[in-house]
PDB file of C-alpha atoms in Angstrom:
ATOM      1  CA  MET A  19     -52.325 -39.527 -16.726  1.00 57.00           C
ATOM      2  CA  GLY A  20     -52.968 -43.013 -15.778  1.00 73.00           C
ATOM      3  CA  ILE A  21     -51.352 -45.547 -13.564  1.00 78.00           C
ATOM      4  CA  ILE A  22     -47.783 -44.721 -14.530  1.00 74.00           C
ATOM      5  CA  GLY A  23     -48.381 -41.035 -13.739  1.00 73.00           C
ATOM      6  CA  ASP A  24     -49.805 -41.992 -10.337  1.00 73.00           C
ATOM      7  CA  VAL A  25     -46.794 -44.197  -9.585  1.00 71.00           C
ATOM      8  CA  PHE A  26     -44.337 -41.434 -10.539  1.00 69.00           C
ATOM      9  CA  GLY A  27     -46.369 -38.911  -8.553  1.00 69.00           C
ATOM     10  CA  THR A  28     -46.236 -41.152  -5.491  1.00 65.00           C
ATOM     11  CA  LEU A  29     -42.521 -41.864  -5.840  1.00 64.00           C
ATOM     12  CA  PHE A  30     -41.302 -38.410  -6.787  1.00 63.00           C
ATOM     13  CA  GLY A  31     -43.877 -36.144  -5.182  1.00 61.00           C
ATOM     14  CA  GLY A  32     -47.095 -34.758  -6.536  1.00 59.00           C
ATOM     15  CA  GLY A  33     -46.248 -31.743  -8.674  1.00 58.00           C
ATOM     16  CA  ARG A  34     -42.986 -30.947  -6.917  1.00 59.00           C
ATOM     17  CA  ASN A  35     -39.625 -31.160  -8.569  1.00 59.00           C
ATOM     18  CA  ILE A  36     -37.958 -33.597  -6.211  1.00 59.00           C
ATOM     19  CA  VAL A  37     -34.812 -33.778  -8.329  1.00 59.00           C
ATOM     20  CA  ALA A  38     -34.170 -30.024  -8.003  1.00 59.00           C
ATOM     21  CA  GLU A  39     -34.970 -30.053  -4.277  1.00 64.00           C
ATOM     22  CA  THR A  40     -32.642 -32.969  -3.647  1.00 66.00           C
ATOM     23  CA  ALA A  41     -29.871 -31.557  -5.821  1.00 63.00           C
ATOM     24  CA  GLY A  42     -30.018 -28.290  -3.857  1.00 63.00           C
ATOM     25  CA  VAL A  43     -28.767 -30.160  -0.808  1.00 67.00           C
ATOM     26  CA  PHE A  44     -25.686 -31.448  -2.620  1.00 72.00           C
ATOM     27  CA  ARG A  45     -24.920 -28.545  -4.965  1.00 75.00           C
ATOM     28  CA  VAL A  46     -24.629 -24.812  -4.246  1.00 78.00           C
ATOM     29  CA  ASN A  47     -27.334 -22.608  -5.691  1.00 77.00           C
ATOM     30  CA  ALA A  48     -25.472 -20.916  -8.563  1.00 80.00           C
ATOM     31  CA  GLU A  49     -27.646 -17.797  -8.573  1.00 83.00           C
ATOM     32  CA  ALA A  50     -27.292 -17.194  -4.828  1.00 82.00           C
ATOM     33  CA  GLU A  51     -23.553 -17.857  -5.050  1.00 86.00           C
ATOM     34  CA  ALA A  52     -23.150 -15.322  -7.861  1.00 89.00           C
ATOM     35  CA  GLU A  53     -25.048 -12.742  -5.806  1.00 90.00           C
ATOM     36  CA  ARG A  54     -22.817 -13.364  -2.778  1.00 90.00           C
ATOM     37  CA  ASP A  55     -19.694 -13.082  -4.957  1.00 91.00           C
ATOM     38  CA  ALA A  56     -20.915  -9.790  -6.435  1.00 91.00           C
ATOM     39  CA  GLN A  57     -21.575  -8.371  -2.959  1.00 91.00           C
ATOM     40  CA  ALA A  58     -18.124  -9.470  -1.771  1.00 90.00           C
ATOM     41  CA  SER A  59     -16.483  -7.867  -4.822  1.00 89.00           C
ATOM     42  CA  GLN A  60     -18.365  -4.614  -4.265  1.00 89.00           C
ATOM     43  CA  ALA A  61     -17.360  -4.555  -0.592  1.00 87.00           C
ATOM     44  CA  ALA A  62     -13.701  -5.203  -1.475  1.00 85.00           C
ATOM     45  CA  LEU A  63     -13.717  -2.451  -4.115  1.00 85.00           C
ATOM     46  CA  ALA A  64     -15.286  -0.015  -1.658  1.00 84.00           C
ATOM     47  CA  GLN A  65     -12.609  -0.858   0.912  1.00 82.00           C
ATOM     48  CA  PHE A  66      -9.818  -0.396  -1.649  1.00 79.00           C
ATOM     49  CA  ALA A  67     -11.316   2.917  -2.723  1.00 79.00           C
ATOM     50  CA  THR A  68     -11.192   4.273   0.837  1.00 77.00           C
ATOM     51  CA  GLU A  69      -7.791   2.740   1.549  1.00 73.00           C
ATOM     52  CA  PHE A  70      -6.024   4.019  -1.532  1.00 71.00           C
ATOM     53  CA  ALA A  71      -7.751   7.368  -1.902  1.00 72.00           C
ATOM     54  CA  LEU A  72      -5.047   9.973  -2.389  1.00 69.00           C
ATOM     55  CA  ALA A  73      -5.182  13.294  -0.666  1.00 69.00           C
ATOM     56  CA  ARG A  74      -5.280  16.094  -3.222  1.00 72.00           C
ATOM     57  CA  GLN A  75      -2.174  18.242  -3.067  1.00 77.00           C
ATOM     58  CA  GLY A  76      -1.411  21.585  -4.584  1.00 85.00           C
ATOM     59  CA  GLY A  77       1.093  22.216  -7.360  1.00 88.00           C
ATOM     60  CA  PHE A  78       3.827  23.378  -4.974  1.00 91.00           C
ATOM     61  CA  ASP A  79       3.470  20.226  -2.837  1.00 86.00           C
ATOM     62  CA  ARG A  80       3.778  18.016  -5.909  1.00 86.00           C
ATOM     63  CA  PHE A  81       6.821  20.003  -7.085  1.00 91.00           C
ATOM     64  CA  VAL A  82       8.574  19.638  -3.717  1.00 88.00           C
ATOM     65  CA  ASP A  83       7.733  15.919  -3.603  1.00 84.00           C
ATOM     66  CA  GLY A  84       9.329  15.596  -7.042  1.00 88.00           C
ATOM     67  CA  LEU A  85      12.464  17.386  -5.830  1.00 89.00           C
ATOM     68  CA  ASN A  86      12.619  15.152  -2.754  1.00 83.00           C
ATOM     69  CA  ARG A  87      12.692  12.106  -4.987  1.00 86.00           C
ATOM     70  CA  LEU A  88      15.816  13.257  -6.856  1.00 90.00           C
ATOM     71  CA  PRO A  89      18.726  12.788  -4.383  1.00 86.00           C
ATOM     72  CA  ARG A  90      18.766   8.991  -4.239  1.00 85.00           C
ATOM     73  CA  PRO A  91      18.694   8.431  -8.013  1.00 90.00           C
ATOM     74  CA  MET A  92      21.225  11.231  -8.503  1.00 93.00           C
ATOM     75  CA  MET A  93      23.568   9.611  -5.974  1.00 89.00           C
ATOM     76  CA  ALA A  94      23.206   6.206  -7.639  1.00 91.00           C
ATOM     77  CA  PHE A  95      23.839   7.609 -11.116  1.00 95.00           C
ATOM     78  CA  GLY A  96      26.732   9.666  -9.721  1.00 93.00           C
ATOM     79  CA  VAL A  97      28.459   6.542  -8.438  1.00 93.00           C
ATOM     80  CA  ILE A  98      27.936   4.841 -11.802  1.00 96.00           C
ATOM     81  CA  GLY A  99      29.394   7.994 -13.418  1.00 95.00           C
ATOM     82  CA  LEU A 100      32.459   7.709 -11.172  1.00 93.00           C
ATOM     83  CA  PHE A 101      33.037   4.157 -12.407  1.00 94.00           C
ATOM     84  CA  ALA A 102      32.679   5.312 -16.008  1.00 95.00           C
ATOM     85  CA  ALA A 103      35.110   8.202 -15.418  1.00 94.00           C
ATOM     86  CA  ALA A 104      37.634   5.869 -13.785  1.00 95.00           C
ATOM     87  CA  MET A 105      37.504   3.551 -16.792  1.00 95.00           C
ATOM     88  CA  GLY A 106      37.453   6.339 -19.378  1.00 95.00           C
ATOM     89  CA  ASP A 107      40.359   8.455 -18.114  1.00 94.00           C
ATOM     90  CA  PRO A 108      42.177   6.894 -15.140  1.00 95.00           C
ATOM     91  CA  ASP A 109      44.700   9.763 -14.824  1.00 95.00           C
ATOM     92  CA  TRP A 110      41.949  12.410 -14.638  1.00 94.00           C
ATOM     93  CA  PHE A 111      40.036  10.274 -12.117  1.00 94.00           C
ATOM     94  CA  ALA A 112      43.183   9.725  -9.975  1.00 95.00           C
ATOM     95  CA  ALA A 113      43.795  13.483  -9.843  1.00 94.00           C
ATOM     96  CA  ARG A 114      40.223  14.110  -8.647  1.00 93.00           C
ATOM     97  CA  MET A 115      40.438  11.374  -6.018  1.00 93.00           C
ATOM     98  CA  ALA A 116      43.763  12.822  -4.782  1.00 94.00           C
ATOM     99  CA  GLY A 117      41.928  16.120  -4.327  1.00 93.00           C
ATOM    100  CA  ILE A 118      39.166  14.416  -2.378  1.00 92.00           C
ATOM    101  CA  ALA A 119      41.796  12.750  -0.162  1.00 93.00           C
ATOM    102  CA  LEU A 120      42.928  16.244   0.902  1.00 94.00           C
ATOM    103  CA  VAL A 121      39.491  17.155   2.308  1.00 94.00           C
ATOM    104  CA  PRO A 122      39.828  17.436   6.103  1.00 95.00           C
ATOM    105  CA  GLU A 123      38.093  14.805   8.210  1.00 94.00           C
ATOM    106  CA  PRO A 124      35.713  17.267   9.991  1.00 94.00           C
ATOM    107  CA  LEU A 125      34.215  18.170   6.608  1.00 95.00           C
ATOM    108  CA  TRP A 126      33.520  14.501   5.934  1.00 93.00           C
ATOM    109  CA  TRP A 127      31.777  14.296   9.299  1.00 95.00           C
ATOM    110  CA  LEU A 128      29.736  17.377   8.421  1.00 95.00           C
ATOM    111  CA  LEU A 129      28.759  15.914   5.035  1.00 92.00           C
ATOM    112  CA  GLY A 130      27.792  12.628   6.719  1.00 91.00           C
ATOM    113  CA  ALA A 131      25.644  14.470   9.259  1.00 92.00           C
ATOM    114  CA  ILE A 132      23.870  16.488   6.551  1.00 90.00           C
ATOM    115  CA  VAL A 133      23.116  13.407   4.451  1.00 86.00           C
ATOM    116  CA  SER A 134      22.046  11.416   7.529  1.00 88.00           C
ATOM    117  CA  PHE A 135      19.719  14.153   8.736  1.00 88.00           C
ATOM    118  CA  TYR A 136      18.242  14.607   5.271  1.00 83.00           C
ATOM    119  CA  PHE A 137      17.432  10.937   4.817  1.00 83.00           C
ATOM    120  CA  GLY A 138      16.476  10.485   8.472  1.00 86.00           C
ATOM    121  CA  ALA A 139      14.053  13.407   8.376  1.00 85.00           C
ATOM    122  CA  ARG A 140      12.562  12.168   5.114  1.00 81.00           C
ATOM    123  CA  HIS A 141      12.163   8.661   6.554  1.00 85.00           C
ATOM    124  CA  GLN A 142      10.480  10.051   9.663  1.00 87.00           C
ATOM    125  CA  ALA A 143       8.153  12.297   7.651  1.00 84.00           C
ATOM    126  CA  LYS A 144       7.130   9.439   5.350  1.00 85.00           C
ATOM    127  CA  GLY A 145       6.590   7.144   8.343  1.00 88.00           C
ATOM    128  CA  GLN A 146       4.364   9.702  10.060  1.00 89.00           C
ATOM    129  CA  GLU A 147       2.432  10.280   6.836  1.00 86.00           C
ATOM    130  CA  PHE A 148       1.920   6.530   6.472  1.00 88.00           C
ATOM    131  CA  ARG A 149       0.695   6.127  10.056  1.00 88.00           C
ATOM    132  CA  ARG A 150      -1.656   9.096   9.610  1.00 87.00           C
ATOM    133  CA  SER A 151      -3.112   7.583   6.430  1.00 85.00           C
ATOM    134  CA  VAL A 152      -3.607   4.227   8.156  1.00 84.00           C
ATOM    135  CA  THR A 153      -5.398   5.942  11.036  1.00 84.00           C
ATOM    136  CA  GLU A 154      -7.650   7.858   8.643  1.00 82.00           C
ATOM    137  CA  THR A 155      -8.412   4.689   6.696  1.00 80.00           C
ATOM    138  CA  VAL A 156      -9.325   2.784   9.841  1.00 77.00           C
ATOM    139  CA  SER A 157     -11.477   5.692  11.023  1.00 76.00           C
ATOM    140  CA  ARG A 158     -13.314   5.888   7.687  1.00 75.00           C
ATOM    141  CA  ALA A 159     -13.803   2.124   7.629  1.00 72.00           C
ATOM    142  CA  ALA A 160     -15.201   2.210  11.171  1.00 69.00           C
ATOM    143  CA  GLN A 161     -17.564   5.046  10.271  1.00 70.00           C
ATOM    144  CA  ALA A 162     -18.705   3.240   7.131  1.00 63.00           C
ATOM    145  CA  GLY A 163     -19.191   0.028   9.086  1.00 55.00           C
ATOM    146  CA  SER A 164     -21.701  -0.566  11.808  1.00 48.00           C
ATOM    147  CA  GLY A 165     -20.914   2.724  13.498  1.00 47.00           C
ATOM    148  CA  GLN A 166     -20.455   0.946  16.834  1.00 51.00           C
ATOM    149  CA  ASP A 167     -16.902  -0.030  17.661  1.00 58.00           C
ATOM    150  CA  GLY A 168     -17.138  -1.101  21.265  1.00 68.00           C
ATOM    151  CA  ASN A 169     -13.490  -2.156  20.949  1.00 76.00           C
ATOM    152  CA  PRO A 170     -11.362  -0.541  23.681  1.00 80.00           C
ATOM    153  CA  ALA A 171      -8.104  -1.757  22.103  1.00 80.00           C
ATOM    154  CA  LEU A 172      -8.976  -0.143  18.773  1.00 79.00           C
ATOM    155  CA  ASP A 173     -10.004   3.102  20.494  1.00 79.00           C
ATOM    156  CA  SER A 174      -6.706   3.167  22.429  1.00 82.00           C
ATOM    157  CA  TRP A 175      -4.750   2.520  19.231  1.00 84.00           C
ATOM    158  CA  ARG A 176      -6.540   5.357  17.466  1.00 82.00           C
ATOM    159  CA  GLN A 177      -5.729   7.746  20.319  1.00 84.00           C
ATOM    160  CA  ASP A 178      -2.048   6.716  20.270  1.00 84.00           C
ATOM    161  CA  ALA A 179      -1.844   7.019  16.483  1.00 83.00           C
ATOM    162  CA  ALA A 180      -3.483  10.457  16.511  1.00 81.00           C
ATOM    163  CA  ARG A 181      -0.715  11.853  18.738  1.00 77.00           C
TER     164      ARG A 181
END
């Protein structure tokens, strides 16, 4: 090598790549960063898979869920239909509204109670189903995790949510 090789060896280290070692202090190792990103993506996908896993339901359950989704759209389209009827044939619409005006007030109260109980019961059932799914998701995540909670607040929350 000669004198110049000895000088470079003394300045930059004998056989070591000082440039790569020094650059590693100032720049992230791309390979290690890619590995960490891949692990984080896999962990996130695994969490989403447990969180959004749907419980399998039978055909009857799916049918009833479909029926339960009909009243709100039917009511909205019904109101739009009333506007269209009022514009299309005002005399016909006025006659129908005069008939509705003759309905006694207790029947309106009864209709209001039926609609309120229907939507209230549906809201409560959906809320309970949501809380149950959250509890199951947290339980599965805790089981898939370290297996040791040691968190009294989380244990208390799980007991309250299970009731």
